[in-house]
JSON list of C-alpha atoms in Angstrom, two decimals:
[
{"chain": "A", "resi": 1, "resn": "ALA", "atom": "CA", "xyz": [-52.51, -49.86, 83.38]},
{"chain": "A", "resi": 2, "resn": "GLN", "atom": "CA", "xyz": [-50.04, -50.99, 80.90]},
{"chain": "A", "resi": 3, "resn": "SER", "atom": "CA", "xyz": [-46.52, -51.05, 82.37]},
{"chain": "A", "resi": 4, "resn": "VAL", "atom": "CA", "xyz": [-43.14, -52.16, 82.80]},
{"chain": "A", "resi": 5, "resn": "THR", "atom": "CA", "xyz": [-41.12, -52.28, 85.96]},
{"chain": "A", "resi": 6, "resn": "GLN", "atom": "CA", "xyz": [-37.43, -52.76, 86.00]},
{"chain": "A", "resi": 7, "resn": "PRO", "atom": "CA", "xyz": [-36.77, -52.51, 89.89]},
{"chain": "A", "resi": 8, "resn": "ASP", "atom": "CA", "xyz": [-33.24, -52.42, 89.58]},
{"chain": "A", "resi": 9, "resn": "ILE", "atom": "CA", "xyz": [-32.09, -48.99, 88.45]},
{"chain": "A", "resi": 10, "resn": "HIS", "atom": "CA", "xyz": [-28.45, -49.73, 88.47]},
{"chain": "A", "resi": 11, "resn": "ILE", "atom": "CA", "xyz": [-26.57, -53.19, 89.15]},
{"chain": "A", "resi": 12, "resn": "THR", "atom": "CA", "xyz": [-22.85, -53.52, 89.30]},
{"chain": "A", "resi": 13, "resn": "VAL", "atom": "CA", "xyz": [-21.64, -57.16, 88.73]},
{"chain": "A", "resi": 14, "resn": "SER", "atom": "CA", "xyz": [-17.97, -58.51, 88.57]},
{"chain": "A", "resi": 15, "resn": "GLU", "atom": "CA", "xyz": [-16.57, -59.79, 85.37]},
{"chain": "A", "resi": 16, "resn": "GLY", "atom": "CA", "xyz": [-17.32, -63.61, 85.09]},
{"chain": "A", "resi": 17, "resn": "ALA", "atom": "CA", "xyz": [-20.34, -63.39, 87.20]},
{"chain": "A", "resi": 18, "resn": "SER", "atom": "CA", "xyz": [-23.82, -64.13, 86.40]},
{"chain": "A", "resi": 19, "resn": "LEU", "atom": "CA", "xyz": [-26.26, -61.74, 85.93]},
{"chain": "A", "resi": 20, "resn": "GLU", "atom": "CA", "xyz": [-30.07, -61.21, 86.32]},
{"chain": "A", "resi": 21, "resn": "LEU", "atom": "CA", "xyz": [-32.05, -58.27, 85.17]},
{"chain": "A", "resi": 22, "resn": "ARG", "atom": "CA", "xyz": [-35.57, -58.08, 86.17]},
{"chain": "A", "resi": 23, "resn": "CYS", "atom": "CA", "xyz": [-38.73, -57.13, 84.52]},
{"chain": "A", "resi": 24, "resn": "ASN", "atom": "CA", "xyz": [-42.49, -57.17, 85.52]},
{"chain": "A", "resi": 25, "resn": "TYR", "atom": "CA", "xyz": [-45.05, -56.33, 83.17]},
{"chain": "A", "resi": 26, "resn": "SER", "atom": "CA", "xyz": [-49.02, -55.53, 83.40]},
{"chain": "A", "resi": 27, "resn": "TYR", "atom": "CA", "xyz": [-50.61, -55.81, 80.11]},
{"chain": "A", "resi": 28, "resn": "GLY", "atom": "CA", "xyz": [-54.19, -56.38, 79.18]},
{"chain": "A", "resi": 29, "resn": "ALA", "atom": "CA", "xyz": [-53.42, -58.33, 76.00]},
{"chain": "A", "resi": 30, "resn": "THR", "atom": "CA", "xyz": [-51.36, -61.03, 75.03]},
{"chain": "A", "resi": 31, "resn": "PRO", "atom": "CA", "xyz": [-47.78, -59.63, 75.43]},
{"chain": "A", "resi": 32, "resn": "TYR", "atom": "CA", "xyz": [-44.82, -59.63, 73.06]},
{"chain": "A", "resi": 33, "resn": "LEU", "atom": "CA", "xyz": [-41.95, -59.20, 75.26]},
{"chain": "A", "resi": 34, "resn": "PHE", "atom": "CA", "xyz": [-38.37, -57.84, 74.41]},
{"chain": "A", "resi": 35, "resn": "TRP", "atom": "CA", "xyz": [-35.06, -56.80, 76.01]},
{"chain": "A", "resi": 36, "resn": "TYR", "atom": "CA", "xyz": [-33.10, -54.45, 74.11]},
{"chain": "A", "resi": 37, "resn": "VAL", "atom": "CA", "xyz": [-29.66, -53.07, 75.19]},
{"chain": "A", "resi": 38, "resn": "GLN", "atom": "CA", "xyz": [-28.32, -49.33, 74.57]},
{"chain": "A", "resi": 39, "resn": "SER", "atom": "CA", "xyz": [-24.85, -48.29, 74.64]},
{"chain": "A", "resi": 40, "resn": "PRO", "atom": "CA", "xyz": [-24.29, -44.59, 75.60]},
{"chain": "A", "resi": 41, "resn": "GLY", "atom": "CA", "xyz": [-25.51, -42.10, 72.78]},
{"chain": "A", "resi": 42, "resn": "GLN", "atom": "CA", "xyz": [-26.43, -45.06, 70.70]},
{"chain": "A", "resi": 43, "resn": "GLY", "atom": "CA", "xyz": [-29.71, -46.68, 69.34]},
{"chain": "A", "resi": 44, "resn": "LEU", "atom": "CA", "xyz": [-31.11, -50.18, 70.26]},
{"chain": "A", "resi": 45, "resn": "GLN", "atom": "CA", "xyz": [-30.13, -53.52, 69.80]},
{"chain": "A", "resi": 46, "resn": "LEU", "atom": "CA", "xyz": [-32.62, -56.56, 70.18]},
{"chain": "A", "resi": 47, "resn": "LEU", "atom": "CA", "xyz": [-31.28, -58.99, 72.50]},
{"chain": "A", "resi": 48, "resn": "LEU", "atom": "CA", "xyz": [-34.33, -61.39, 72.35]},
{"chain": "A", "resi": 49, "resn": "LYS", "atom": "CA", "xyz": [-37.78, -61.38, 72.18]},
{"chain": "A", "resi": 50, "resn": "TYR", "atom": "CA", "xyz": [-40.83, -63.76, 73.37]},
{"chain": "A", "resi": 51, "resn": "PHE", "atom": "CA", "xyz": [-44.18, -64.25, 71.79]},
{"chain": "A", "resi": 52, "resn": "SER", "atom": "CA", "xyz": [-45.04, -67.68, 72.01]},
{"chain": "A", "resi": 53, "resn": "GLY", "atom": "CA", "xyz": [-44.01, -71.28, 72.41]},
{"chain": "A", "resi": 54, "resn": "ASP", "atom": "CA", "xyz": [-40.95, -71.94, 74.70]},
{"chain": "A", "resi": 55, "resn": "THR", "atom": "CA", "xyz": [-41.04, -69.81, 77.91]},
{"chain": "A", "resi": 56, "resn": "LEU", "atom": "CA", "xyz": [-37.05, -69.79, 77.91]},
{"chain": "A", "resi": 57, "resn": "VAL", "atom": "CA", "xyz": [-35.90, -68.09, 75.04]},
{"chain": "A", "resi": 58, "resn": "GLN", "atom": "CA", "xyz": [-32.14, -67.77, 73.80]},
{"chain": "A", "resi": 59, "resn": "GLY", "atom": "CA", "xyz": [-30.64, -64.53, 72.55]},
{"chain": "A", "resi": 60, "resn": "ILE", "atom": "CA", "xyz": [-27.50, -62.82, 71.25]},
{"chain": "A", "resi": 61, "resn": "LYS", "atom": "CA", "xyz": [-24.26, -62.57, 73.32]},
{"chain": "A", "resi": 62, "resn": "GLY", "atom": "CA", "xyz": [-24.99, -65.28, 75.45]},
{"chain": "A", "resi": 63, "resn": "PHE", "atom": "CA", "xyz": [-28.41, -63.75, 76.80]},
{"chain": "A", "resi": 64, "resn": "GLU", "atom": "CA", "xyz": [-31.32, -65.82, 77.60]},
{"chain": "A", "resi": 65, "resn": "ALA", "atom": "CA", "xyz": [-34.70, -64.74, 79.45]},
{"chain": "A", "resi": 66, "resn": "GLU", "atom": "CA", "xyz": [-37.76, -66.66, 80.88]},
{"chain": "A", "resi": 67, "resn": "PHE", "atom": "CA", "xyz": [-41.52, -65.87, 80.73]},
{"chain": "A", "resi": 68, "resn": "LYS", "atom": "CA", "xyz": [-43.31, -66.62, 83.33]},
{"chain": "A", "resi": 69, "resn": "ARG", "atom": "CA", "xyz": [-46.88, -65.62, 82.94]},
{"chain": "A", "resi": 70, "resn": "SER", "atom": "CA", "xyz": [-48.08, -66.55, 86.67]},
{"chain": "A", "resi": 71, "resn": "GLN", "atom": "CA", "xyz": [-45.61, -63.96, 87.93]},
{"chain": "A", "resi": 72, "resn": "SER", "atom": "CA", "xyz": [-45.81, -61.55, 84.99]},
{"chain": "A", "resi": 73, "resn": "SER", "atom": "CA", "xyz": [-42.34, -61.48, 84.55]},
{"chain": "A", "resi": 74, "resn": "PHE", "atom": "CA", "xyz": [-39.32, -61.72, 81.84]},
{"chain": "A", "resi": 75, "resn": "ASN", "atom": "CA", "xyz": [-36.12, -61.60, 83.42]},
{"chain": "A", "resi": 76, "resn": "LEU", "atom": "CA", "xyz": [-33.13, -61.19, 81.69]},
{"chain": "A", "resi": 77, "resn": "ARG", "atom": "CA", "xyz": [-29.99, -63.93, 82.44]},
{"chain": "A", "resi": 78, "resn": "LYS", "atom": "CA", "xyz": [-26.61, -64.12, 81.10]},
{"chain": "A", "resi": 79, "resn": "PRO", "atom": "CA", "xyz": [-24.31, -66.88, 83.19]},
{"chain": "A", "resi": 80, "resn": "SER", "atom": "CA", "xyz": [-21.13, -65.10, 82.62]},
{"chain": "A", "resi": 81, "resn": "VAL", "atom": "CA", "xyz": [-20.89, -61.49, 81.89]},
{"chain": "A", "resi": 82, "resn": "HIS", "atom": "CA", "xyz": [-17.94, -59.91, 80.24]},
{"chain": "A", "resi": 83, "resn": "TRP", "atom": "CA", "xyz": [-16.79, -56.12, 80.47]},
{"chain": "A", "resi": 84, "resn": "SER", "atom": "CA", "xyz": [-18.42, -55.35, 77.12]},
{"chain": "A", "resi": 85, "resn": "ASP", "atom": "CA", "xyz": [-22.02, -55.97, 78.47]},
{"chain": "A", "resi": 86, "resn": "ALA", "atom": "CA", "xyz": [-21.78, -52.82, 80.47]},
{"chain": "A", "resi": 87, "resn": "ALA", "atom": "CA", "xyz": [-24.73, -51.05, 79.18]},
{"chain": "A", "resi": 88, "resn": "GLU", "atom": "CA", "xyz": [-28.57, -49.66, 79.49]},
{"chain": "A", "resi": 89, "resn": "TYR", "atom": "CA", "xyz": [-30.70, -52.49, 79.52]},
{"chain": "A", "resi": 90, "resn": "PHE", "atom": "CA", "xyz": [-34.52, -51.99, 78.32]},
{"chain": "A", "resi": 91, "resn": "CYS", "atom": "CA", "xyz": [-37.64, -54.63, 78.98]},
{"chain": "A", "resi": 92, "resn": "ALA", "atom": "CA", "xyz": [-40.44, -53.57, 76.52]},
{"chain": "A", "resi": 93, "resn": "VAL", "atom": "CA", "xyz": [-43.87, -54.94, 76.10]},
{"chain": "A", "resi": 94, "resn": "GLY", "atom": "CA", "xyz": [-46.01, -54.45, 73.08]},
{"chain": "A", "resi": 95, "resn": "ALA", "atom": "CA", "xyz": [-49.03, -56.31, 71.25]},
{"chain": "A", "resi": 96, "resn": "LYS", "atom": "CA", "xyz": [-49.01, -58.95, 68.83]},
{"chain": "A", "resi": 97, "resn": "TYR", "atom": "CA", "xyz": [-50.74, -57.10, 65.99]},
{"chain": "A", "resi": 98, "resn": "ASN", "atom": "CA", "xyz": [-48.49, -54.23, 66.27]},
{"chain": "A", "resi": 99, "resn": "GLN", "atom": "CA", "xyz": [-45.40, -56.40, 65.34]},
{"chain": "A", "resi": 100, "resn": "GLY", "atom": "CA", "xyz": [-42.97, -55.17, 68.06]},
{"chain": "A", "resi": 101, "resn": "GLY", "atom": "CA", "xyz": [-44.17, -51.41, 67.40]},
{"chain": "A", "resi": 102, "resn": "LYS", "atom": "CA", "xyz": [-45.90, -49.27, 69.78]},
{"chain": "A", "resi": 103, "resn": "LEU", "atom": "CA", "xyz": [-43.74, -50.50, 72.79]},
{"chain": "A", "resi": 104, "resn": "ILE", "atom": "CA", "xyz": [-44.09, -49.64, 76.50]},
{"chain": "A", "resi": 105, "resn": "PHE", "atom": "CA", "xyz": [-40.55, -49.65, 77.92]},
{"chain": "A", "resi": 106, "resn": "GLY", "atom": "CA", "xyz": [-39.30, -50.05, 81.46]},
{"chain": "A", "resi": 107, "resn": "GLN", "atom": "CA", "xyz": [-37.13, -47.47, 83.20]},
{"chain": "A", "resi": 108, "resn": "GLY", "atom": "CA", "xyz": [-33.98, -49.22, 82.35]},
{"chain": "A", "resi": 109, "resn": "THR", "atom": "CA", "xyz": [-31.48, -50.99, 84.39]},
{"chain": "A", "resi": 110, "resn": "GLU", "atom": "CA", "xyz": [-27.64, -49.86, 83.95]},
{"chain": "A", "resi": 111, "resn": "LEU", "atom": "CA", "xyz": [-25.12, -52.36, 84.24]},
{"chain": "A", "resi": 112, "resn": "SER", "atom": "CA", "xyz": [-21.86, -51.87, 85.22]},
{"chain": "A", "resi": 113, "resn": "VAL", "atom": "CA", "xyz": [-19.22, -54.65, 85.10]},
{"chain": "A", "resi": 114, "resn": "LYS", "atom": "CA", "xyz": [-16.43, -54.70, 87.83]},
{"chain": "A", "resi": 115, "resn": "PRO", "atom": "CA", "xyz": [-12.75, -56.15, 86.38]},
{"chain": "B", "resi": 1, "resn": "GLY", "atom": "CA", "xyz": [-26.79, -54.05, 58.63]},
{"chain": "B", "resi": 2, "resn": "ALA", "atom": "CA", "xyz": [-29.28, -51.48, 59.57]},
{"chain": "B", "resi": 3, "resn": "VAL", "atom": "CA", "xyz": [-32.67, -52.07, 57.92]},
{"chain": "B", "resi": 4, "resn": "VAL", "atom": "CA", "xyz": [-34.00, -48.56, 59.44]},
{"chain": "B", "resi": 5, "resn": "SER", "atom": "CA", "xyz": [-31.79, -45.41, 58.99]},
{"chain": "B", "resi": 6, "resn": "GLN", "atom": "CA", "xyz": [-32.59, -42.23, 60.83]},
{"chain": "B", "resi": 7, "resn": "HIS", "atom": "CA", "xyz": [-30.81, -38.84, 59.72]},
{"chain": "B", "resi": 8, "resn": "PRO", "atom": "CA", "xyz": [-29.41, -36.71, 61.12]},
{"chain": "B", "resi": 9, "resn": "SER", "atom": "CA", "xyz": [-27.49, -38.55, 64.03]},
{"chain": "B", "resi": 10, "resn": "TRP", "atom": "CA", "xyz": [-27.11, -35.39, 66.01]},
{"chain": "B", "resi": 11, "resn": "VAL", "atom": "CA", "xyz": [-28.38, -31.74, 65.57]},
{"chain": "B", "resi": 12, "resn": "ILE", "atom": "CA", "xyz": [-27.69, -28.58, 67.40]},
{"chain": "B", "resi": 13, "resn": "CYS", "atom": "CA", "xyz": [-30.09, -25.54, 66.45]},
{"chain": "B", "resi": 14, "resn": "LYS", "atom": "CA", "xyz": [-31.11, -22.65, 68.02]},
{"chain": "B", "resi": 15, "resn": "SER", "atom": "CA", "xyz": [-34.22, -21.55, 69.86]},
{"chain": "B", "resi": 16, "resn": "GLY", "atom": "CA", "xyz": [-37.06, -21.16, 67.86]},
{"chain": "B", "resi": 17, "resn": "THR", "atom": "CA", "xyz": [-36.03, -22.75, 64.80]},
{"chain": "B", "resi": 18, "resn": "SER", "atom": "CA", "xyz": [-37.42, -25.86, 63.32]},
{"chain": "B", "resi": 19, "resn": "VAL", "atom": "CA", "xyz": [-35.73, -29.23, 62.79]},
{"chain": "B", "resi": 20, "resn": "LYS", "atom": "CA", "xyz": [-36.65, -32.18, 60.59]},
{"chain": "B", "resi": 21, "resn": "ILE", "atom": "CA", "xyz": [-35.59, -35.63, 61.65]},
{"chain": "B", "resi": 22, "resn": "GLU", "atom": "CA", "xyz": [-35.81, -38.69, 58.62]},
{"chain": "B", "resi": 23, "resn": "CYS", "atom": "CA", "xyz": [-36.64, -42.18, 59.25]},
{"chain": "B", "resi": 24, "resn": "ARG", "atom": "CA", "xyz": [-36.10, -44.49, 56.30]},
{"chain": "B", "resi": 25, "resn": "SER", "atom": "CA", "xyz": [-36.92, -48.21, 56.09]},
{"chain": "B", "resi": 26, "resn": "LEU", "atom": "CA", "xyz": [-33.99, -49.50, 53.77]},
{"chain": "B", "resi": 27, "resn": "ASP", "atom": "CA", "xyz": [-35.20, -52.69, 52.22]},
{"chain": "B", "resi": 28, "resn": "PHE", "atom": "CA", "xyz": [-39.03, -52.80, 53.05]},
{"chain": "B", "resi": 29, "resn": "GLN", "atom": "CA", "xyz": [-42.16, -50.74, 53.03]},
{"chain": "B", "resi": 30, "resn": "ALA", "atom": "CA", "xyz": [-43.68, -49.48, 56.13]},
{"chain": "B", "resi": 31, "resn": "THR", "atom": "CA", "xyz": [-47.03, -48.37, 56.65]},
{"chain": "B", "resi": 32, "resn": "THR", "atom": "CA", "xyz": [-46.33, -47.84, 60.21]},
{"chain": "B", "resi": 33, "resn": "MET", "atom": "CA", "xyz": [-43.43, -46.32, 62.05]},
{"chain": "B", "resi": 34, "resn": "PHE", "atom": "CA", "xyz": [-43.17, -45.08, 65.48]},
{"chain": "B", "resi": 35, "resn": "TRP", "atom": "CA", "xyz": [-41.73, -42.21, 67.11]},
{"chain": "B", "resi": 36, "resn": "TYR", "atom": "CA", "xyz": [-40.03, -42.30, 70.71]},
{"chain": "B", "resi": 37, "resn": "ARG", "atom": "CA", "xyz": [-38.41, -39.48, 72.60]},
{"chain": "B", "resi": 38, "resn": "GLN", "atom": "CA", "xyz": [-35.67, -40.29, 75.48]},
{"chain": "B", "resi": 39, "resn": "PHE", "atom": "CA", "xyz": [-34.54, -37.88, 77.96]},
{"chain": "B", "resi": 40, "resn": "PRO", "atom": "CA", "xyz": [-31.10, -38.25, 79.36]},
{"chain": "B", "resi": 41, "resn": "LYS", "atom": "CA", "xyz": [-30.85, -41.12, 81.96]},
{"chain": "B", "resi": 42, "resn": "GLN", "atom": "CA", "xyz": [-34.65, -42.07, 81.27]},
{"chain": "B", "resi": 43, "resn": "SER", "atom": "CA", "xyz": [-36.70, -44.41, 79.32]},
{"chain": "B", "resi": 44, "resn": "LEU", "atom": "CA", "xyz": [-38.03, -44.67, 75.94]},
{"chain": "B", "resi": 45, "resn": "MET", "atom": "CA", "xyz": [-41.52, -42.75, 75.71]},
{"chain": "B", "resi": 46, "resn": "LEU", "atom": "CA", "xyz": [-43.52, -43.15, 72.63]},
{"chain": "B", "resi": 47, "resn": "MET", "atom": "CA", "xyz": [-44.59, -40.09, 70.79]},
{"chain": "B", "resi": 48, "resn": "ALA", "atom": "CA", "xyz": [-46.64, -40.87, 68.12]},
{"chain": "B", "resi": 49, "resn": "THR", "atom": "CA", "xyz": [-47.58, -43.46, 65.38]},
{"chain": "B", "resi": 50, "resn": "SER", "atom": "CA", "xyz": [-46.86, -42.59, 61.96]},
{"chain": "B", "resi": 51, "resn": "ASN", "atom": "CA", "xyz": [-49.12, -43.52, 59.54]},
{"chain": "B", "resi": 52, "resn": "GLU", "atom": "CA", "xyz": [-48.43, -43.97, 55.69]},
{"chain": "B", "resi": 53, "resn": "GLY", "atom": "CA", "xyz": [-50.64, -41.57, 53.74]},
{"chain": "B", "resi": 54, "resn": "SER", "atom": "CA", "xyz": [-52.74, -40.41, 56.88]},
{"chain": "B", "resi": 55, "resn": "LYS", "atom": "CA", "xyz": [-52.65, -38.41, 60.01]},
{"chain": "B", "resi": 56, "resn": "ALA", "atom": "CA", "xyz": [-50.52, -39.72, 62.48]},
{"chain": "B", "resi": 57, "resn": "THR", "atom": "CA", "xyz": [-51.91, -40.75, 65.97]},
{"chain": "B", "resi": 58, "resn": "TYR", "atom": "CA", "xyz": [-50.16, -38.92, 69.02]},
{"chain": "B", "resi": 59, "resn": "GLU", "atom": "CA", "xyz": [-49.98, -40.18, 72.49]},
{"chain": "B", "resi": 60, "resn": "GLN", "atom": "CA", "xyz": [-51.49, -38.24, 75.27]},
{"chain": "B", "resi": 61, "resn": "GLY", "atom": "CA", "xyz": [-49.70, -35.14, 76.15]},
{"chain": "B", "resi": 62, "resn": "VAL", "atom": "CA", "xyz": [-47.89, -35.04, 72.97]},
{"chain": "B", "resi": 63, "resn": "GLU", "atom": "CA", "xyz": [-48.16, -31.76, 71.14]},
{"chain": "B", "resi": 64, "resn": "LYS", "atom": "CA", "xyz": [-49.19, -32.33, 67.51]},
{"chain": "B", "resi": 65, "resn": "ASP", "atom": "CA", "xyz": [-48.69, -28.89, 66.32]},
{"chain": "B", "resi": 66, "resn": "LYS", "atom": "CA", "xyz": [-45.13, -28.97, 67.81]},
{"chain": "B", "resi": 67, "resn": "PHE", "atom": "CA", "xyz": [-44.02, -32.37, 66.59]},
{"chain": "B", "resi": 68, "resn": "LEU", "atom": "CA", "xyz": [-45.04, -32.52, 62.81]},
{"chain": "B", "resi": 69, "resn": "ILE", "atom": "CA", "xyz": [-45.57, -35.99, 61.60]},
{"chain": "B", "resi": 70, "resn": "ASN", "atom": "CA", "xyz": [-45.27, -36.82, 57.95]},
{"chain": "B", "resi": 71, "resn": "HIS", "atom": "CA", "xyz": [-45.50, -40.28, 56.26]},
{"chain": "B", "resi": 72, "resn": "ALA", "atom": "CA", "xyz": [-45.65, -39.36, 52.80]},
{"chain": "B", "resi": 73, "resn": "SER", "atom": "CA", "xyz": [-44.09, -42.64, 51.24]},
{"chain": "B", "resi": 74, "resn": "LEU", "atom": "CA", "xyz": [-43.95, -46.28, 52.36]},
{"chain": "B", "resi": 75, "resn": "THR", "atom": "CA", "xyz": [-40.15, -45.93, 53.22]},
{"chain": "B", "resi": 76, "resn": "LEU", "atom": "CA", "xyz": [-39.92, -42.58, 54.91]},
{"chain": "B", "resi": 77, "resn": "SER", "atom": "CA", "xyz": [-41.57, -40.72, 57.96]},
{"chain": "B", "resi": 78, "resn": "THR", "atom": "CA", "xyz": [-40.33, -37.28, 59.32]},
{"chain": "B", "resi": 79, "resn": "LEU", "atom": "CA", "xyz": [-40.62, -35.72, 62.48]},
{"chain": "B", "resi": 80, "resn": "THR", "atom": "CA", "xyz": [-40.54, -32.00, 62.26]},
{"chain": "B", "resi": 81, "resn": "VAL", "atom": "CA", "xyz": [-39.58, -30.18, 65.80]},
{"chain": "B", "resi": 82, "resn": "THR", "atom": "CA", "xyz": [-41.18, -27.08, 65.11]},
{"chain": "B", "resi": 83, "resn": "SER", "atom": "CA", "xyz": [-39.97, -23.57, 67.25]},
{"chain": "B", "resi": 84, "resn": "ALA", "atom": "CA", "xyz": [-37.80, -25.65, 69.29]},
{"chain": "B", "resi": 85, "resn": "HIS", "atom": "CA", "xyz": [-36.98, -24.63, 72.63]},
{"chain": "B", "resi": 86, "resn": "PRO", "atom": "CA", "xyz": [-34.09, -26.33, 75.13]},
{"chain": "B", "resi": 87, "resn": "GLU", "atom": "CA", "xyz": [-36.80, -28.40, 76.79]},
{"chain": "B", "resi": 88, "resn": "ASP", "atom": "CA", "xyz": [-37.01, -30.26, 73.15]},
{"chain": "B", "resi": 89, "resn": "SER", "atom": "CA", "xyz": [-33.42, -31.32, 73.74]},
{"chain": "B", "resi": 90, "resn": "SER", "atom": "CA", "xyz": [-33.82, -34.67, 73.72]},
{"chain": "B", "resi": 91, "resn": "PHE", "atom": "CA", "xyz": [-32.72, -38.19, 71.81]},
{"chain": "B", "resi": 92, "resn": "TYR", "atom": "CA", "xyz": [-35.46, -39.03, 69.20]},
{"chain": "B", "resi": 93, "resn": "ILE", "atom": "CA", "xyz": [-35.58, -42.69, 68.00]},
{"chain": "B", "resi": 94, "resn": "CYS", "atom": "CA", "xyz": [-37.91, -44.16, 65.26]},
{"chain": "B", "resi": 95, "resn": "SER", "atom": "CA", "xyz": [-38.72, -47.55, 64.67]},
{"chain": "B", "resi": 96, "resn": "ALA", "atom": "CA", "xyz": [-40.51, -49.67, 62.06]},
{"chain": "B", "resi": 97, "resn": "PRO", "atom": "CA", "xyz": [-42.06, -52.98, 61.78]},
{"chain": "B", "resi": 98, "resn": "ARG", "atom": "CA", "xyz": [-41.41, -55.31, 58.88]},
{"chain": "B", "resi": 99, "resn": "PRO", "atom": "CA", "xyz": [-44.02, -57.18, 57.17]},
{"chain": "B", "resi": 100, "resn": "GLY", "atom": "CA", "xyz": [-43.93, -60.59, 58.27]},
{"chain": "B", "resi": 101, "resn": "ASP", "atom": "CA", "xyz": [-41.54, -59.80, 61.11]},
{"chain": "B", "resi": 102, "resn": "THR", "atom": "CA", "xyz": [-42.09, -60.02, 64.79]},
{"chain": "B", "resi": 103, "resn": "GLU", "atom": "CA", "xyz": [-40.19, -56.93, 65.68]},
{"chain": "B", "resi": 104, "resn": "ALA", "atom": "CA", "xyz": [-39.59, -53.33, 64.92]},
{"chain": "B", "resi": 105, "resn": "PHE", "atom": "CA", "xyz": [-36.49, -52.21, 63.74]},
{"chain": "B", "resi": 106, "resn": "PHE", "atom": "CA", "xyz": [-35.10, -49.10, 65.36]},
{"chain": "B", "resi": 107, "resn": "GLY", "atom": "CA", "xyz": [-33.00, -46.56, 63.95]},
{"chain": "B", "resi": 108, "resn": "GLN", "atom": "CA", "xyz": [-29.85, -45.06, 65.34]},
{"chain": "B", "resi": 109, "resn": "GLY", "atom": "CA", "xyz": [-31.42, -42.25, 66.82]},
{"chain": "B", "resi": 110, "resn": "THR", "atom": "CA", "xyz": [-31.01, -38.47, 66.82]},
{"chain": "B", "resi": 111, "resn": "ARG", "atom": "CA", "xyz": [-29.61, -36.35, 69.26]},
{"chain": "B", "resi": 112, "resn": "LEU", "atom": "CA", "xyz": [-31.04, -33.09, 69.46]},
{"chain": "B", "resi": 113, "resn": "THR", "atom": "CA", "xyz": [-29.84, -29.89, 71.07]},
{"chain": "B", "resi": 114, "resn": "VAL", "atom": "CA", "xyz": [-31.54, -26.83, 71.55]},
{"chain": "B", "resi": 115, "resn": "VAL", "atom": "CA", "xyz": [-29.63, -23.76, 72.06]}
]
């Protein structure tokens, strides 16, 4: 079955600390992988995506993610968290031919940032 | 700026009435659009794939007679929630892949509350 698992429902980090959000996927075809951020009551903003090439991808707002095929993982990292990073984060997977459409989303990880 | 526009941002309707949500691609033609649903504190679930000029493809468990999708032009897809009930209250969000891109662009979402 195709699925995305984000094991951590809620994470709290101190401002300035590093962050890693975990994402594991199960997908039959070559995956396109995405990380989105959602603020309360808002739509989705794309942080970064992976579809081929370098397995370490850089995104907006200082985020990066590493694709590890052997572990079926696509973890999101940030070296120093800012209070404005507090939001809900979603990992998603889709097929190459759908161009980022028809995505399967993980359950989401809610990030809280302590001052 | 936004490349996919969704309208309205929020709507409150009475139980038993119908509500139409629009999703427009602003600067490109989208032969396919996608509709997702998000319950509070939950992930996004794909409801259906909207195909320009043909019938929508619904995901398993989604009532096609309740959630009517029309993709009458290359820039507009509409989702009509018919005979809405309080359990239909949710956040509905659309996306559209832009030709040549490797991601789909999301609308701002519509918060539907049925009272």
